[in-house]
């Protein structure tokens, strides 16, 4: 049976992996909405290829370019934040939430409010609005399937088991490109070095997050909202090969792990086909060729991000949104050459120390906390 799909963040790395799978299964999917920020030409190309119903750019200034690129196609073109939310709410059977950053929160919530299946890559949205988003999923009868590889692994390992039997959920972390670097060397790390991940090919922001370990910190908070076993049962282990994507240990001593190649099409395919399975073009896992799988404890001295994230999750309320917003501002400044790599976590800690908002109770309040945290982050950065 043909299902409809919308891809929010279609021009990004997750968008490309998703559309690659759709391209190989054209009979199974009808593409409803595709979105981008400002990359109108690439978006129009994808919209034409997949005969999408509507294409939306978040940046309103790019609408004329999008219209021009889509002229004669019959595909609706729109732009700006309200259009993005409207398009997300058009009610596809399946929505892939793959916008980067808290910018994806409102469109993801719009999709959730229409029900259906939401495949979530956009971890910043869940980190910023965890309680509100999970409540909306329950209220609107939506299904949230994680496609972040670690959370997808945990989701798979939990199938058929009650959460009360869980002793530990262990998130694996590659440790990023700098996992063996000294503090002194880290302080001189360049954006080009930070975005060159040893195992994964990803967008710039998540690559920097992987290098600072904020990615794992955000994932810890993401897991806290997705799998309610208690924060004290969530732990992190460094696994440089990125083959074991996460594990669940049960009270009887059994540990279930999900393994696979470092290819995001594996977790995306797992969500697209759920609860069935589908073929992918991914290389089969050859453990004899890989030879060794190694594990070690994270170093929170050189990489304080996971400690900051755990503290933010413990504090709850609006604090995870502050952590996320401060990190987004710091990562953008690092990529722009304005601050040193080692200032990213220090800067996030400064912002967290400056601001304790009341717990938000609505999407608008989360966005207000996010905006205030960004403003403070910029002021503190200028003052530093
Ligand atoms: P990319 O930077 O590759 O792509 C981001 C997408 O979001 C693009 O389509 C971009 O459009 C769009 N976008 C950017 N800013 C805005 C905005 N302000 N409003 C609307 N759309 C916007 O990111 P990734 O694909 O790497 O990551 C997407 C999400 O998935 C992130 O939350 C990331 O943490 C998560 N994730 C990614 C993984 C990966 O392997 N890449 C793995 C696990 C999770 P445009 O092209 O026009 O800029």
CSV table of C-alpha atoms and ligand atoms in Angstrom, one decimal:
chain,number,residue,atom,x,y,z
A,1,UNK,CA,0.0,0.0,0.0
A,2,UNK,CA,1.4,3.4,-0.9
A,3,UNK,CA,2.0,5.8,2.0
A,4,UNK,CA,2.6,9.5,2.0
A,5,UNK,CA,5.8,11.0,3.4
A,6,UNK,CA,7.1,14.5,4.2
A,7,UNK,CA,10.8,15.2,4.7
A,8,UNK,CA,11.5,18.3,6.9
A,9,UNK,CA,15.2,19.2,6.1
A,10,UNK,CA,15.2,17.4,2.8
A,11,UNK,CA,18.4,19.0,1.5
A,12,UNK,CA,20.5,17.9,4.5
A,13,UNK,CA,22.5,14.7,5.3
A,14,UNK,CA,19.5,12.9,6.9
A,15,UNK,CA,17.2,14.2,4.1
A,16,UNK,CA,19.6,12.8,1.5
A,17,UNK,CA,19.8,9.4,3.2
A,18,UNK,CA,16.0,9.2,3.5
A,19,UNK,CA,15.4,10.2,-0.1
A,20,UNK,CA,17.9,7.7,-1.3
A,21,UNK,CA,15.8,4.9,0.3
A,22,UNK,CA,12.6,6.4,-1.1
A,23,UNK,CA,14.2,6.6,-4.5
A,24,UNK,CA,14.8,2.8,-4.3
A,25,UNK,CA,11.2,2.2,-3.3
A,26,UNK,CA,9.2,4.6,-5.4
A,27,UNK,CA,6.2,2.3,-5.5
A,28,UNK,CA,5.7,2.4,-1.8
A,29,UNK,CA,5.8,6.2,-1.2
A,30,UNK,CA,4.1,9.4,-2.4
A,31,UNK,CA,6.1,12.5,-1.4
A,32,UNK,CA,4.0,15.2,0.1
A,33,UNK,CA,6.2,18.0,1.6
A,34,UNK,CA,9.9,18.7,1.2
A,35,UNK,CA,11.6,21.5,3.0
A,36,UNK,CA,14.9,23.4,3.3
A,37,UNK,CA,16.2,26.5,4.8
A,38,UNK,CA,17.7,28.5,1.9
A,39,UNK,CA,18.9,25.9,-0.5
A,40,UNK,CA,16.1,26.6,-3.0
A,41,UNK,CA,17.8,25.1,-6.1
A,42,UNK,CA,18.5,21.8,-4.5
A,43,UNK,CA,15.1,21.7,-3.0
A,44,UNK,CA,13.4,22.3,-6.3
A,45,UNK,CA,15.5,19.6,-7.9
A,46,UNK,CA,14.4,17.1,-5.3
A,47,UNK,CA,10.8,18.2,-5.4
A,48,UNK,CA,10.7,17.7,-9.2
A,49,UNK,CA,12.5,14.3,-9.0
A,50,UNK,CA,10.0,13.0,-6.4
A,51,UNK,CA,6.9,14.8,-7.7
A,52,UNK,CA,6.3,16.4,-4.3
A,53,UNK,CA,3.0,18.2,-3.7
A,54,UNK,CA,4.7,21.2,-2.0
A,55,UNK,CA,8.2,22.6,-1.4
A,56,UNK,CA,8.9,25.1,1.3
A,57,UNK,CA,12.0,27.2,2.2
A,58,UNK,CA,12.2,28.6,5.7
A,59,UNK,CA,14.0,31.6,4.4
A,60,UNK,CA,11.3,33.8,2.9
A,61,UNK,CA,13.8,35.7,0.7
A,62,UNK,CA,14.4,32.5,-1.2
A,63,UNK,CA,10.8,32.0,-2.3
A,64,UNK,CA,11.2,33.8,-5.7
A,65,UNK,CA,14.2,31.5,-6.5
A,66,UNK,CA,12.1,28.5,-5.5
A,67,UNK,CA,9.1,29.5,-7.6
A,68,UNK,CA,11.4,30.1,-10.6
A,69,UNK,CA,13.0,26.7,-10.2
A,70,UNK,CA,9.6,25.0,-9.9
A,71,UNK,CA,7.8,26.9,-12.6
A,72,UNK,CA,5.7,24.7,-14.9
A,73,UNK,CA,6.0,21.7,-12.5
A,74,UNK,CA,2.7,22.2,-10.8
A,75,UNK,CA,4.4,21.9,-7.4
A,76,UNK,CA,3.3,24.4,-4.8
A,77,UNK,CA,6.1,26.6,-3.6
A,78,UNK,CA,6.0,28.5,-0.3
A,79,UNK,CA,8.4,30.1,2.3
A,80,UNK,CA,8.7,31.5,5.8
A,81,UNK,CA,8.0,30.0,9.2
A,82,UNK,CA,4.2,29.9,9.1
A,83,UNK,CA,4.3,28.2,5.6
A,84,UNK,CA,6.8,25.7,7.0
A,85,UNK,CA,4.5,24.8,9.9
A,86,UNK,CA,1.5,24.6,7.6
A,87,UNK,CA,3.3,22.3,5.2
A,88,UNK,CA,4.4,20.1,8.2
A,89,UNK,CA,0.8,19.9,9.3
A,90,UNK,CA,-0.5,18.7,5.9
A,91,UNK,CA,-0.9,15.3,7.4
A,92,UNK,CA,1.4,12.8,5.7
A,93,UNK,CA,1.3,9.2,7.0
A,94,UNK,CA,5.0,9.5,7.8
A,95,UNK,CA,7.1,12.6,8.6
A,96,UNK,CA,10.9,12.7,8.8
A,97,UNK,CA,11.9,15.5,11.2
A,98,UNK,CA,15.5,16.3,10.0
A,99,UNK,CA,15.8,20.0,10.3
A,100,UNK,CA,19.0,20.9,12.3
A,101,UNK,CA,18.6,22.7,15.6
A,102,UNK,CA,15.7,24.1,17.6
A,103,UNK,CA,14.5,25.7,14.3
A,104,UNK,CA,12.9,22.3,13.7
A,105,UNK,CA,10.8,22.3,16.9
A,106,UNK,CA,7.7,24.2,15.7
A,107,UNK,CA,7.3,22.2,12.4
A,108,UNK,CA,7.9,18.9,14.2
A,109,UNK,CA,5.2,19.8,16.7
A,110,UNK,CA,2.9,20.8,13.8
A,111,UNK,CA,3.4,17.3,12.3
A,112,UNK,CA,2.9,15.6,15.7
A,113,UNK,CA,-0.4,17.5,16.2
A,114,UNK,CA,-1.7,15.9,12.9
A,115,UNK,CA,-0.9,12.4,14.2
A,116,UNK,CA,0.8,9.8,12.0
A,117,UNK,CA,4.3,8.5,12.4
A,118,UNK,CA,7.1,11.0,13.1
A,119,UNK,CA,10.7,9.7,12.5
A,120,UNK,CA,12.8,12.0,14.7
A,121,UNK,CA,16.4,12.9,13.8
A,122,UNK,CA,16.1,16.5,15.1
A,123,UNK,CA,17.3,15.8,18.6
A,124,UNK,CA,17.6,19.5,19.5
A,125,UNK,CA,13.7,19.8,19.3
A,126,UNK,CA,13.2,17.0,21.7
A,127,UNK,CA,15.9,18.2,24.1
A,128,UNK,CA,14.4,21.7,24.1
A,129,UNK,CA,10.8,20.6,24.6
A,130,UNK,CA,10.9,17.0,25.8
A,131,UNK,CA,8.0,17.0,28.2
A,132,UNK,CA,5.8,19.1,25.9
A,133,UNK,CA,6.6,17.1,22.8
A,134,UNK,CA,6.1,13.6,24.4
A,135,UNK,CA,2.8,14.8,25.9
A,136,UNK,CA,1.7,16.0,22.5
A,137,UNK,CA,2.6,12.7,20.9
A,138,UNK,CA,0.4,10.9,23.5
A,139,UNK,CA,-2.4,13.5,23.2
A,140,UNK,CA,-2.6,13.4,19.4
A,141,UNK,CA,-2.1,9.6,19.0
A,142,UNK,CA,1.1,10.2,17.0
A,143,UNK,CA,4.0,7.6,16.9
A,144,UNK,CA,7.5,8.9,17.5
A,145,UNK,CA,10.2,6.6,16.1
A,146,UNK,CA,13.8,7.6,16.8
A,147,UNK,CA,16.2,7.6,13.8
A,148,UNK,CA,19.2,8.9,15.7
A,149,UNK,CA,21.3,5.7,15.4
A,150,UNK,CA,21.7,5.2,19.2
A,151,UNK,CA,18.0,5.7,20.0
A,152,UNK,CA,17.0,3.6,17.1
A,153,UNK,CA,19.3,0.9,18.5
A,154,UNK,CA,17.8,1.2,22.0
A,155,UNK,CA,14.2,1.2,20.5
A,156,UNK,CA,15.1,-2.1,18.7
A,157,UNK,CA,16.7,-3.6,21.8
A,158,UNK,CA,13.6,-2.8,23.9
A,159,UNK,CA,11.1,-4.5,21.6
A,160,UNK,CA,9.2,-7.2,23.4
A,161,UNK,CA,10.6,-6.2,26.8
A,162,UNK,CA,9.1,-4.1,29.6
A,163,UNK,CA,11.1,-1.1,30.7
A,164,UNK,CA,10.9,-2.1,34.3
A,165,UNK,CA,13.2,-4.9,33.6
A,166,UNK,CA,15.9,-2.6,32.3
A,167,UNK,CA,19.1,-2.3,34.4
A,168,UNK,CA,21.1,0.0,32.1
A,169,UNK,CA,20.7,1.7,28.8
A,170,UNK,CA,24.2,2.4,27.4
A,171,UNK,CA,24.6,4.9,24.6
A,172,UNK,CA,27.7,4.4,22.6
A,173,UNK,CA,29.8,7.4,21.4
A,174,UNK,CA,32.5,7.3,18.8
A,175,UNK,CA,34.4,10.0,20.8
A,176,UNK,CA,34.6,12.1,17.6
A,177,UNK,CA,37.7,13.1,15.7
A,178,UNK,CA,39.5,14.5,18.8
A,179,UNK,CA,39.0,11.7,21.3
A,180,UNK,CA,42.7,11.2,21.8
A,181,UNK,CA,43.8,14.9,21.6
A,182,UNK,CA,45.4,16.7,24.5
A,183,UNK,CA,43.7,19.8,26.0
A,184,UNK,CA,46.4,22.0,24.5
A,185,UNK,CA,45.8,20.6,21.0
A,186,UNK,CA,42.0,20.8,21.4
A,187,UNK,CA,42.3,24.5,22.1
A,188,UNK,CA,43.8,24.9,18.6
A,189,UNK,CA,41.3,22.7,16.8
A,190,UNK,CA,40.0,24.2,13.6
A,191,UNK,CA,36.4,24.0,12.2
A,192,UNK,CA,37.7,21.9,9.2
A,193,UNK,CA,39.3,19.4,11.6
A,194,UNK,CA,36.1,19.3,13.7
A,195,UNK,CA,33.7,18.5,10.9
A,196,UNK,CA,35.9,15.6,9.6
A,197,UNK,CA,34.3,12.8,11.5
A,198,UNK,CA,36.2,9.5,11.4
A,199,UNK,CA,33.1,7.2,10.9
A,200,UNK,CA,30.1,9.2,9.9
A,201,UNK,CA,29.3,11.7,7.1
A,202,UNK,CA,27.0,14.3,8.7
A,203,UNK,CA,26.0,17.9,8.6
A,204,UNK,CA,28.4,20.5,10.1
A,205,UNK,CA,26.6,21.2,13.4
A,206,UNK,CA,26.2,17.6,14.5
A,207,UNK,CA,29.8,16.9,13.5
A,208,UNK,CA,31.1,19.7,15.8
A,209,UNK,CA,28.7,18.3,18.5
A,210,UNK,CA,30.3,14.9,18.0
A,211,UNK,CA,33.8,16.5,18.5
A,212,UNK,CA,32.8,18.3,21.7
A,213,UNK,CA,30.7,15.3,22.9
A,214,UNK,CA,27.7,17.6,23.1
A,215,UNK,CA,26.1,15.3,20.6
A,216,UNK,CA,26.2,12.5,23.3
A,217,UNK,CA,25.0,15.0,25.9
A,218,UNK,CA,22.0,15.9,23.8
A,219,UNK,CA,21.4,12.2,23.1
A,220,UNK,CA,21.5,11.5,26.8
A,221,UNK,CA,18.6,14.0,27.3
A,222,UNK,CA,16.9,12.7,24.2
A,223,UNK,CA,17.1,9.1,25.7
A,224,UNK,CA,15.8,10.5,29.0
A,225,UNK,CA,12.6,11.6,27.3
A,226,UNK,CA,12.2,8.7,24.9
A,227,UNK,CA,12.9,5.9,27.3
A,228,UNK,CA,11.7,6.7,30.8
A,229,UNK,CA,13.9,4.4,32.8
A,230,UNK,CA,15.3,7.2,35.0
A,231,UNK,CA,18.5,9.2,34.4
A,232,UNK,CA,20.5,7.1,36.7
A,233,UNK,CA,20.0,4.1,34.4
A,234,UNK,CA,21.4,5.9,31.4
A,235,UNK,CA,25.1,5.8,30.8
A,236,UNK,CA,27.6,6.5,28.0
A,237,UNK,CA,30.6,4.5,26.8
A,238,UNK,CA,33.1,5.4,24.1
A,239,UNK,CA,33.3,2.9,21.3
A,240,UNK,CA,35.5,4.3,18.5
A,241,UNK,CA,34.4,1.9,15.8
A,242,UNK,CA,30.7,3.0,15.8
A,243,UNK,CA,29.5,-0.6,15.1
A,244,UNK,CA,27.6,-1.2,18.3
A,245,UNK,CA,25.0,1.6,18.2
A,246,UNK,CA,23.8,1.2,21.8
A,247,UNK,CA,22.8,-1.5,24.3
A,248,UNK,CA,20.2,-2.4,26.8
A,249,UNK,CA,21.1,-4.5,29.9
A,250,UNK,CA,18.3,-6.3,31.6
A,251,UNK,CA,18.0,-7.3,35.3
A,252,UNK,CA,18.8,-10.9,34.5
A,253,UNK,CA,22.2,-9.9,33.2
A,254,UNK,CA,21.4,-10.2,29.5
A,255,UNK,CA,22.6,-7.3,27.4
A,256,UNK,CA,21.0,-6.7,24.0
A,257,UNK,CA,22.9,-4.6,21.5
A,258,UNK,CA,22.2,-3.4,18.0
A,259,UNK,CA,25.1,-3.5,15.5
A,260,UNK,CA,25.4,-2.3,12.0
A,261,UNK,CA,27.6,-0.3,9.6
A,262,UNK,CA,28.0,3.5,10.2
A,263,UNK,CA,25.4,4.3,7.6
A,264,UNK,CA,22.3,6.3,8.7
A,265,UNK,CA,20.2,4.5,6.0
A,266,UNK,CA,20.1,1.6,8.4
A,267,UNK,CA,18.2,3.3,11.3
A,268,UNK,CA,16.1,5.3,8.8
A,269,UNK,CA,15.1,2.1,7.0
A,270,UNK,CA,14.2,0.5,10.3
A,271,UNK,CA,11.8,3.4,10.9
A,272,UNK,CA,10.5,3.5,7.4
A,273,UNK,CA,9.6,-0.2,7.4
A,274,UNK,CA,8.6,-0.4,11.1
A,275,UNK,CA,7.2,-2.8,12.3
A,276,UNK,CA,8.4,-4.7,9.2
A,277,UNK,CA,11.9,-4.7,7.6
A,278,UNK,CA,13.1,-3.5,4.2
A,279,UNK,CA,16.2,-4.0,2.0
A,280,UNK,CA,18.9,-1.4,2.0
A,281,UNK,CA,22.0,-0.9,-0.2
A,282,UNK,CA,24.1,-0.7,2.9
A,283,UNK,CA,27.3,-2.8,3.1
A,284,UNK,CA,26.8,-6.0,5.2
A,285,UNK,CA,28.5,-6.0,8.5
A,286,UNK,CA,31.8,-7.9,8.3
A,287,UNK,CA,33.0,-8.4,11.9
A,288,UNK,CA,35.9,-10.5,10.9
A,289,UNK,CA,37.1,-7.7,8.7
A,290,UNK,CA,36.6,-5.1,11.4
A,291,UNK,CA,38.5,-7.4,13.8
A,292,UNK,CA,38.2,-5.5,17.1
A,293,UNK,CA,35.4,-3.7,18.9
A,294,UNK,CA,36.8,-1.6,21.8
A,295,UNK,CA,35.2,0.3,24.6
A,296,UNK,CA,36.3,2.9,27.2
A,297,UNK,CA,35.0,5.4,29.7
A,298,UNK,CA,34.3,8.9,28.5
A,299,UNK,CA,36.8,11.6,29.7
A,300,UNK,CA,34.7,14.4,31.2
A,301,UNK,CA,37.8,16.5,32.0
A,302,UNK,CA,38.6,17.1,28.3
A,303,UNK,CA,34.9,16.8,27.2
A,304,UNK,CA,32.7,18.3,29.9
A,305,UNK,CA,29.6,18.3,27.6
A,306,UNK,CA,28.1,15.1,28.9
A,307,UNK,CA,28.4,16.3,32.5
A,308,UNK,CA,26.6,19.6,31.6
A,309,UNK,CA,23.9,17.7,29.8
A,310,UNK,CA,23.3,15.3,32.6
A,311,UNK,CA,23.0,18.2,35.1
A,312,UNK,CA,20.6,19.9,32.7
A,313,UNK,CA,18.5,16.8,32.4
A,314,UNK,CA,18.5,16.5,36.2
A,315,UNK,CA,17.4,20.1,36.6
A,316,UNK,CA,14.7,19.6,33.9
A,317,UNK,CA,12.1,22.4,33.1
A,318,UNK,CA,13.7,24.9,30.7
A,319,UNK,CA,17.3,24.1,31.5
A,320,UNK,CA,17.8,21.6,28.6
A,321,UNK,CA,16.5,24.2,26.2
A,322,UNK,CA,19.0,26.7,27.6
A,323,UNK,CA,21.8,24.2,27.2
A,324,UNK,CA,20.8,23.5,23.6
A,325,UNK,CA,20.4,27.1,22.6
A,326,UNK,CA,23.8,28.1,24.2
A,327,UNK,CA,25.4,25.2,22.4
A,328,UNK,CA,23.8,26.2,19.0
A,329,UNK,CA,25.2,29.7,19.4
A,330,UNK,CA,28.6,28.5,20.5
A,331,UNK,CA,28.9,26.0,17.6
A,332,UNK,CA,27.9,28.7,15.1
A,333,UNK,CA,30.6,31.0,16.6
A,334,UNK,CA,33.2,28.3,16.4
A,335,UNK,CA,32.4,27.4,12.8
A,336,UNK,CA,32.6,31.2,12.1
A,337,UNK,CA,36.1,31.3,13.6
A,338,UNK,CA,35.0,33.6,16.5
A,339,UNK,CA,35.8,31.3,19.4
A,340,UNK,CA,38.2,28.4,20.2
A,341,UNK,CA,36.9,24.9,20.2
A,342,UNK,CA,37.5,24.6,24.0
A,343,UNK,CA,35.4,27.7,24.6
A,344,UNK,CA,32.2,25.9,23.3
A,345,UNK,CA,31.6,23.9,26.5
A,346,UNK,CA,32.9,26.7,28.7
A,347,UNK,CA,30.5,29.1,27.0
A,348,UNK,CA,27.5,26.8,27.5
A,349,UNK,CA,28.4,26.5,31.2
A,350,UNK,CA,28.5,30.3,31.5
A,351,UNK,CA,25.1,30.7,29.9
A,352,UNK,CA,23.6,27.9,32.2
A,353,UNK,CA,25.1,29.7,35.2
A,354,UNK,CA,23.5,33.0,34.2
A,355,UNK,CA,19.9,31.9,33.7
A,356,UNK,CA,17.3,29.7,35.3
A,357,UNK,CA,14.0,30.1,33.5
A,358,UNK,CA,10.7,28.7,35.0
A,359,UNK,CA,9.7,25.4,33.4
A,360,UNK,CA,7.9,26.1,30.1
A,361,UNK,CA,4.4,24.8,29.8
A,362,UNK,CA,3.8,25.4,26.1
A,363,UNK,CA,5.6,25.5,22.8
A,364,UNK,CA,5.5,29.3,22.8
A,365,UNK,CA,7.2,29.3,26.3
A,366,UNK,CA,9.9,26.9,25.1
A,367,UNK,CA,10.6,29.2,22.1
A,368,UNK,CA,10.8,32.2,24.5
A,369,UNK,CA,13.4,30.4,26.7
A,370,UNK,CA,15.3,29.4,23.6
A,371,UNK,CA,15.3,33.0,22.4
A,372,UNK,CA,16.3,34.4,25.7
A,373,UNK,CA,19.1,31.9,26.1
A,374,UNK,CA,20.4,32.8,22.6
A,375,UNK,CA,20.4,36.5,23.4
A,376,UNK,CA,22.3,35.8,26.7
A,377,UNK,CA,24.7,33.6,24.9
A,378,UNK,CA,25.6,36.3,22.4
A,379,UNK,CA,26.0,39.0,25.1
A,380,UNK,CA,28.2,36.7,27.2
A,381,UNK,CA,30.3,35.9,24.2
A,382,UNK,CA,30.8,39.5,23.3
A,383,UNK,CA,31.8,40.2,26.9
A,384,UNK,CA,34.3,37.3,27.1
B,1,LIG,P1,22.3,19.2,7.7
B,1,LIG,O1,23.0,20.5,8.1
B,1,LIG,O2,23.0,18.3,6.8
B,1,LIG,O3,20.9,19.5,7.1
B,1,LIG,C1,20.0,20.3,7.8
B,1,LIG,C2,18.7,20.5,7.1
B,1,LIG,O4,17.9,21.4,7.8
B,1,LIG,C3,18.8,21.1,5.7
B,1,LIG,O5,17.7,20.6,4.9
B,1,LIG,C4,18.7,22.6,6.0
B,1,LIG,O6,18.3,23.3,4.8
B,1,LIG,C5,17.6,22.6,7.0
B,1,LIG,N1,17.7,23.8,7.9
B,1,LIG,C6,18.8,24.3,8.4
B,1,LIG,N2,18.4,25.4,9.2
B,1,LIG,C7,17.1,25.5,9.1
B,1,LIG,C8,16.1,26.5,9.6
B,1,LIG,N3,16.5,27.5,10.3
B,1,LIG,N4,14.8,26.3,9.3
B,1,LIG,C9,14.4,25.3,8.5
B,1,LIG,N5,15.3,24.4,8.0
B,1,LIG,C10,16.6,24.5,8.3
B,1,LIG,O7,22.0,18.4,9.1
B,1,LIG,P2,21.9,16.8,9.3
B,1,LIG,O8,21.1,16.2,8.3
B,1,LIG,O9,23.2,16.3,9.6
B,1,LIG,O10,21.1,16.8,10.7
B,1,LIG,C11,19.7,17.0,10.8
B,1,LIG,C12,19.3,16.6,12.2
B,1,LIG,O11,19.4,15.2,12.3
B,1,LIG,C13,20.1,17.3,13.3
B,1,LIG,O12,19.2,17.6,14.4
B,1,LIG,C14,21.1,16.2,13.7
B,1,LIG,O13,21.5,16.3,15.1
B,1,LIG,C15,20.2,15.0,13.5
B,1,LIG,N6,21.0,13.8,13.2
B,1,LIG,C16,21.9,13.8,12.1
B,1,LIG,C17,22.6,12.6,11.8
B,1,LIG,C18,23.5,12.6,10.6
B,1,LIG,O14,24.1,11.5,10.3
B,1,LIG,N7,23.6,13.6,9.8
B,1,LIG,C19,22.6,11.5,12.7
B,1,LIG,C20,21.7,11.6,13.8
B,1,LIG,C21,20.9,12.7,14.0
B,1,LIG,P3,19.4,24.0,3.8
B,1,LIG,O15,20.1,22.9,3.1
B,1,LIG,O16,18.6,24.9,3.0
B,1,LIG,O17,20.4,24.7,4.7
